[in-house]
PDB file of C-alpha atoms in Angstrom:
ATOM      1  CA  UNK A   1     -73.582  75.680 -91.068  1.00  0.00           C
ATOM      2  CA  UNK A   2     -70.525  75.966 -88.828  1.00  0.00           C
ATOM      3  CA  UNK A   3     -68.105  76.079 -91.705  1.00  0.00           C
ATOM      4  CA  UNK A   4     -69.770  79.065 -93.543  1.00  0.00           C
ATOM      5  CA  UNK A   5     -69.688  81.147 -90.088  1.00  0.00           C
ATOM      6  CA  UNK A   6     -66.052  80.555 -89.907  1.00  0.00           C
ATOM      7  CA  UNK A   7     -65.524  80.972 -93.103  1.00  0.00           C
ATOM      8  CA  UNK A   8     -67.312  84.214 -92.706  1.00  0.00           C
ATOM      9  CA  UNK A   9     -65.130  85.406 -89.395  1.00  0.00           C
ATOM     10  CA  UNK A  10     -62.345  85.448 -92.069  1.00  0.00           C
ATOM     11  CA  UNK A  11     -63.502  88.030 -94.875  1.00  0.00           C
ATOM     12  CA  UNK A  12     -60.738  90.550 -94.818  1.00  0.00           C
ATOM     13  CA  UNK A  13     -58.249  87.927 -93.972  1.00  0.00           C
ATOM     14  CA  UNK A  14     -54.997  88.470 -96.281  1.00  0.00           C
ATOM     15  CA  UNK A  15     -54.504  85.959 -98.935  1.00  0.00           C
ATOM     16  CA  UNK A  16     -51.002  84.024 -99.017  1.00  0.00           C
ATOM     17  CA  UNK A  17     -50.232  81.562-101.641  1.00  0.00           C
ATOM     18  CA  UNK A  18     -50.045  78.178 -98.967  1.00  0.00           C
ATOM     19  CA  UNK A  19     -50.871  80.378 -96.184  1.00  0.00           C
ATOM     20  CA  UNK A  20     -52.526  78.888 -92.892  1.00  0.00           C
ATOM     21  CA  UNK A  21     -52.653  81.297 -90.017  1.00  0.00           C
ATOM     22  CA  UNK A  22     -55.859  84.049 -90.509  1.00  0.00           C
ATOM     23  CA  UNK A  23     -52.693  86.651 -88.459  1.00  0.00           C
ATOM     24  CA  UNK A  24     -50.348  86.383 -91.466  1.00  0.00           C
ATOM     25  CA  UNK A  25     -52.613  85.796 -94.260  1.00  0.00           C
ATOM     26  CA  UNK A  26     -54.248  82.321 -96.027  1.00  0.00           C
ATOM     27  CA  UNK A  27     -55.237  80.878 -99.359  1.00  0.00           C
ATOM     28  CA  UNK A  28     -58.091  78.879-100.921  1.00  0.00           C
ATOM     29  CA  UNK A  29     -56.562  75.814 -99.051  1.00  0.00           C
ATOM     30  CA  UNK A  30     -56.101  77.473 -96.067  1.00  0.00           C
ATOM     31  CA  UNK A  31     -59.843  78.622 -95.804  1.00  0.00           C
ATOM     32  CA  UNK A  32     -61.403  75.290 -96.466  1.00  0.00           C
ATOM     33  CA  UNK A  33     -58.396  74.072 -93.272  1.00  0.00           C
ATOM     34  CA  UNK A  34     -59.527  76.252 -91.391  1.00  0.00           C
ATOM     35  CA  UNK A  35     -63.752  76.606 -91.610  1.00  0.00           C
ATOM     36  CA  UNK A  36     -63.797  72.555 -91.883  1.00  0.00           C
ATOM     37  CA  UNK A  37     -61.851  72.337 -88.658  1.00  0.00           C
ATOM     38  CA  UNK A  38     -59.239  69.559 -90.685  1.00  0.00           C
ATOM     39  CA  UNK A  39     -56.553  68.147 -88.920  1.00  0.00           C
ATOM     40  CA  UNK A  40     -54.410  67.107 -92.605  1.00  0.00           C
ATOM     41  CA  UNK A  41     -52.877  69.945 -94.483  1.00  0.00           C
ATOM     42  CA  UNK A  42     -53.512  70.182 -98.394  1.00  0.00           C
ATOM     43  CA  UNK A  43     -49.792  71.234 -98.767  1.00  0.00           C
ATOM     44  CA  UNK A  44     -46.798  70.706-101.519  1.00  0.00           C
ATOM     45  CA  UNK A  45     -49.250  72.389-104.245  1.00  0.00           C
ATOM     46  CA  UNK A  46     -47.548  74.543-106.895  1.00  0.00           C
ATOM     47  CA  UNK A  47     -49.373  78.295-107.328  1.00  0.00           C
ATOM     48  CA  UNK A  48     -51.228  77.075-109.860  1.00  0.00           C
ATOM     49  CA  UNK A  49     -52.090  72.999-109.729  1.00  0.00           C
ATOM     50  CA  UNK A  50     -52.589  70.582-112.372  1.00  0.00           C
ATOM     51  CA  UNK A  51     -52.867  67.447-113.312  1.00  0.00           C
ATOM     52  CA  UNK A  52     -55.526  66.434-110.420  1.00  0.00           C
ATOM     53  CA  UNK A  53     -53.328  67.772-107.722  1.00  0.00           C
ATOM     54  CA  UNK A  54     -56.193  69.884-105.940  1.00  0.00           C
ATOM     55  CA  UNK A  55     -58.672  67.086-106.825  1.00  0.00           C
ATOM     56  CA  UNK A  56     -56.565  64.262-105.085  1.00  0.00           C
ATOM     57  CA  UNK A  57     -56.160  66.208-101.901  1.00  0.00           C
ATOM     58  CA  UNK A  58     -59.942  67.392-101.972  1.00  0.00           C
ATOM     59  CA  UNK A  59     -61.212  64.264-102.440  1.00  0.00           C
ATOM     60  CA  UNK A  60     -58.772  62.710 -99.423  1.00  0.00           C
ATOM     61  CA  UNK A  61     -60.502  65.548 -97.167  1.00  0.00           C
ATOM     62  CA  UNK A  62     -63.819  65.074 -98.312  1.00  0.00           C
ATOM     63  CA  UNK A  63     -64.833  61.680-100.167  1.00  0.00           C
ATOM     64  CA  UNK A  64     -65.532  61.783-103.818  1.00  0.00           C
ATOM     65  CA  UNK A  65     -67.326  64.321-105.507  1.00  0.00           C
ATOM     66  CA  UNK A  66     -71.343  64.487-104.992  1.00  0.00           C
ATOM     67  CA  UNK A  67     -73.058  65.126-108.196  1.00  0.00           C
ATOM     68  CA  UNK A  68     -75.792  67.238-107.553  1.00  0.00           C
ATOM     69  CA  UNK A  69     -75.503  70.738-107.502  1.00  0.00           C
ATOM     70  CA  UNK A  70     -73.917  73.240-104.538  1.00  0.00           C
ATOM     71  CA  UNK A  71     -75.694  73.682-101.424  1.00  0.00           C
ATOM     72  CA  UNK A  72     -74.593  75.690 -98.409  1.00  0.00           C
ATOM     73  CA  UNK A  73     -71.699  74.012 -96.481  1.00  0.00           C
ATOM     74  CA  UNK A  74     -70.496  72.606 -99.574  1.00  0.00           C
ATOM     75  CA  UNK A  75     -66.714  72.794-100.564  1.00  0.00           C
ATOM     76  CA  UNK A  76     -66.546  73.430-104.540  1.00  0.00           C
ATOM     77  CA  UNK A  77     -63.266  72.867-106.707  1.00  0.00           C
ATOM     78  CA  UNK A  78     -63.121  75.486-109.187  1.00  0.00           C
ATOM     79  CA  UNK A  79     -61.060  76.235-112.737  1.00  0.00           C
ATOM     80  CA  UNK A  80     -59.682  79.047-114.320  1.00  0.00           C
ATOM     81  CA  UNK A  81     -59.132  79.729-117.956  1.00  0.00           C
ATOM     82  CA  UNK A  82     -56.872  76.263-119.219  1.00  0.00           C
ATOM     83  CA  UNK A  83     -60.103  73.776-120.162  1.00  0.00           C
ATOM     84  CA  UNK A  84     -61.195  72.657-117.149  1.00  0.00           C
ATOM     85  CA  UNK A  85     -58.100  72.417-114.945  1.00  0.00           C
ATOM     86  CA  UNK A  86     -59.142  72.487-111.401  1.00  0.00           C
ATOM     87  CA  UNK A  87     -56.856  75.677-109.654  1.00  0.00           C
ATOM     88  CA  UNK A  88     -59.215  77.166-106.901  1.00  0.00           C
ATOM     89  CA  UNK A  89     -61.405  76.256-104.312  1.00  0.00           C
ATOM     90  CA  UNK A  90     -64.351  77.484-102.071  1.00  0.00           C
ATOM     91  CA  UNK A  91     -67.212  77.201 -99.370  1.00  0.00           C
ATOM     92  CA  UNK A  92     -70.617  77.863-100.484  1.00  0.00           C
ATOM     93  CA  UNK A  93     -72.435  80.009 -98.229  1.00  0.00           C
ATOM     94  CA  UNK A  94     -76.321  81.165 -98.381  1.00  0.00           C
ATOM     95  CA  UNK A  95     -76.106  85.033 -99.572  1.00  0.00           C
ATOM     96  CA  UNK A  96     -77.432  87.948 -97.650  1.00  0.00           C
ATOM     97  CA  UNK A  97     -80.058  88.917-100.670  1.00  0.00           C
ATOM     98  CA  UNK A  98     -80.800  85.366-101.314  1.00  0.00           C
ATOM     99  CA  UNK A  99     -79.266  82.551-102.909  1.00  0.00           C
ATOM    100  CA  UNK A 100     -76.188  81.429-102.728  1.00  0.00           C
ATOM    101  CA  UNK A 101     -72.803  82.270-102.127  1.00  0.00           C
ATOM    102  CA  UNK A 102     -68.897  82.189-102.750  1.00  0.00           C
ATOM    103  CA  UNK A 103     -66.434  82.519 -99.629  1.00  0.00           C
ATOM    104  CA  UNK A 104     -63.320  82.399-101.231  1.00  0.00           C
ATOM    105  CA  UNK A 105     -59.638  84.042-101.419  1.00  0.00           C
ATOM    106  CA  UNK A 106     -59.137  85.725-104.519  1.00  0.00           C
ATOM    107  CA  UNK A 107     -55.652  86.856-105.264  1.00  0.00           C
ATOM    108  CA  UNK A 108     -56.435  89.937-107.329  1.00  0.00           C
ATOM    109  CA  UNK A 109     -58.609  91.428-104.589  1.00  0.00           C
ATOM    110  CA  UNK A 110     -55.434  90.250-101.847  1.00  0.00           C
ATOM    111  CA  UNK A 111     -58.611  88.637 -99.186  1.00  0.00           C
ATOM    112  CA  UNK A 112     -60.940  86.445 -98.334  1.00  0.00           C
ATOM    113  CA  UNK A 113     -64.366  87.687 -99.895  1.00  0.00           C
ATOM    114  CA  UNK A 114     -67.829  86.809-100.628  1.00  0.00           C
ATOM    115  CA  UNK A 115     -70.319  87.397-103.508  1.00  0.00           C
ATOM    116  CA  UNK A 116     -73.286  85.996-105.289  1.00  0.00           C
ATOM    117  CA  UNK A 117     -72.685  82.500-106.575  1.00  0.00           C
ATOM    118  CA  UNK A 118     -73.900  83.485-110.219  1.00  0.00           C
ATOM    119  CA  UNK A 119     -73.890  82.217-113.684  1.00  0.00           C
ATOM    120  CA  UNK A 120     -70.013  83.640-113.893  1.00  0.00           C
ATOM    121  CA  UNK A 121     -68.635  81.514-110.734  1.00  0.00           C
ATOM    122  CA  UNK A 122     -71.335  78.303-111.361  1.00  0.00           C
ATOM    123  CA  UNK A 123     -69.618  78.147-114.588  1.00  0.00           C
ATOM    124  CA  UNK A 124     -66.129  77.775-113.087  1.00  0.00           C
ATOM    125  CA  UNK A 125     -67.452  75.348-110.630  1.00  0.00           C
ATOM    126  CA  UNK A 126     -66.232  71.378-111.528  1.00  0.00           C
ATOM    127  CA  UNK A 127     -66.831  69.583-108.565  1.00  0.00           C
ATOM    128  CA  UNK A 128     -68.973  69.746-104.776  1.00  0.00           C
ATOM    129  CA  UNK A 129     -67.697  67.806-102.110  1.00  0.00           C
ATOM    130  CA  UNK A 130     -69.900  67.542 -99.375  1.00  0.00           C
TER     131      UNK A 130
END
């Protein structure tokens, strides 16, 4: 899938809260921007969204929500900690040692990264947009 590649060419890239240009750094927006090739910006999103906010703008990129499972290529909305609320997004990729993966920013890290797509981030995961 073209979008995992890209997303890929990116590990290492700097995160930025909003950020959109791979020289300067990006965010979990910015990824999904930039490995689906979209010409709309997902912008005017608080550091932490609520109240549908990522969902809306998701949704307007991708169509609604499939409800199967995560396959590779997929984009997956993601929540941290407050019941559900969807904060964090992602590109599933097919891992290395089998599987699948996560390319994602992650803020605490500082970069775009990649890992396993286990039981700890399937949990987290709250919708697939294909």
């Amino acid at each position: 899938m073209k979008q995992v590649e890209i997303a890929r060419s990116l590990l290492g890239v700097r995160w930025i809260h909003q950020g959109r240009d791979p020289a300067v750094g990006i965010d979990c927006a910015g990824l999904l921007l930039i490995a689906y090739g979209s010409q709309h910006d997902l912008a005017d999103y608080p550091r932490h969204p609520h109240a549908g906010q990522l969902e809306r703008q998701l949704e307007r990129h991708f169509g609604p929500p499939v409800t199967d499972g995560p396959r590779v290529g997929d984009a997956v909305a993601m929540s941290y900690g407050e019941k559900g609320v969807i904060r964090h997004c992602g590109i599933v990729g097919d891992y290395i040692h089998g599987g699948l993966s996560l390319i994602h920013t992650d803020s605490i890290l500082g970069c775009v990264t990649e890992h396993p797509l286990d039981d700890f981030w399937l949990a987290r995961v709250r919708q697939v947009y294909r």
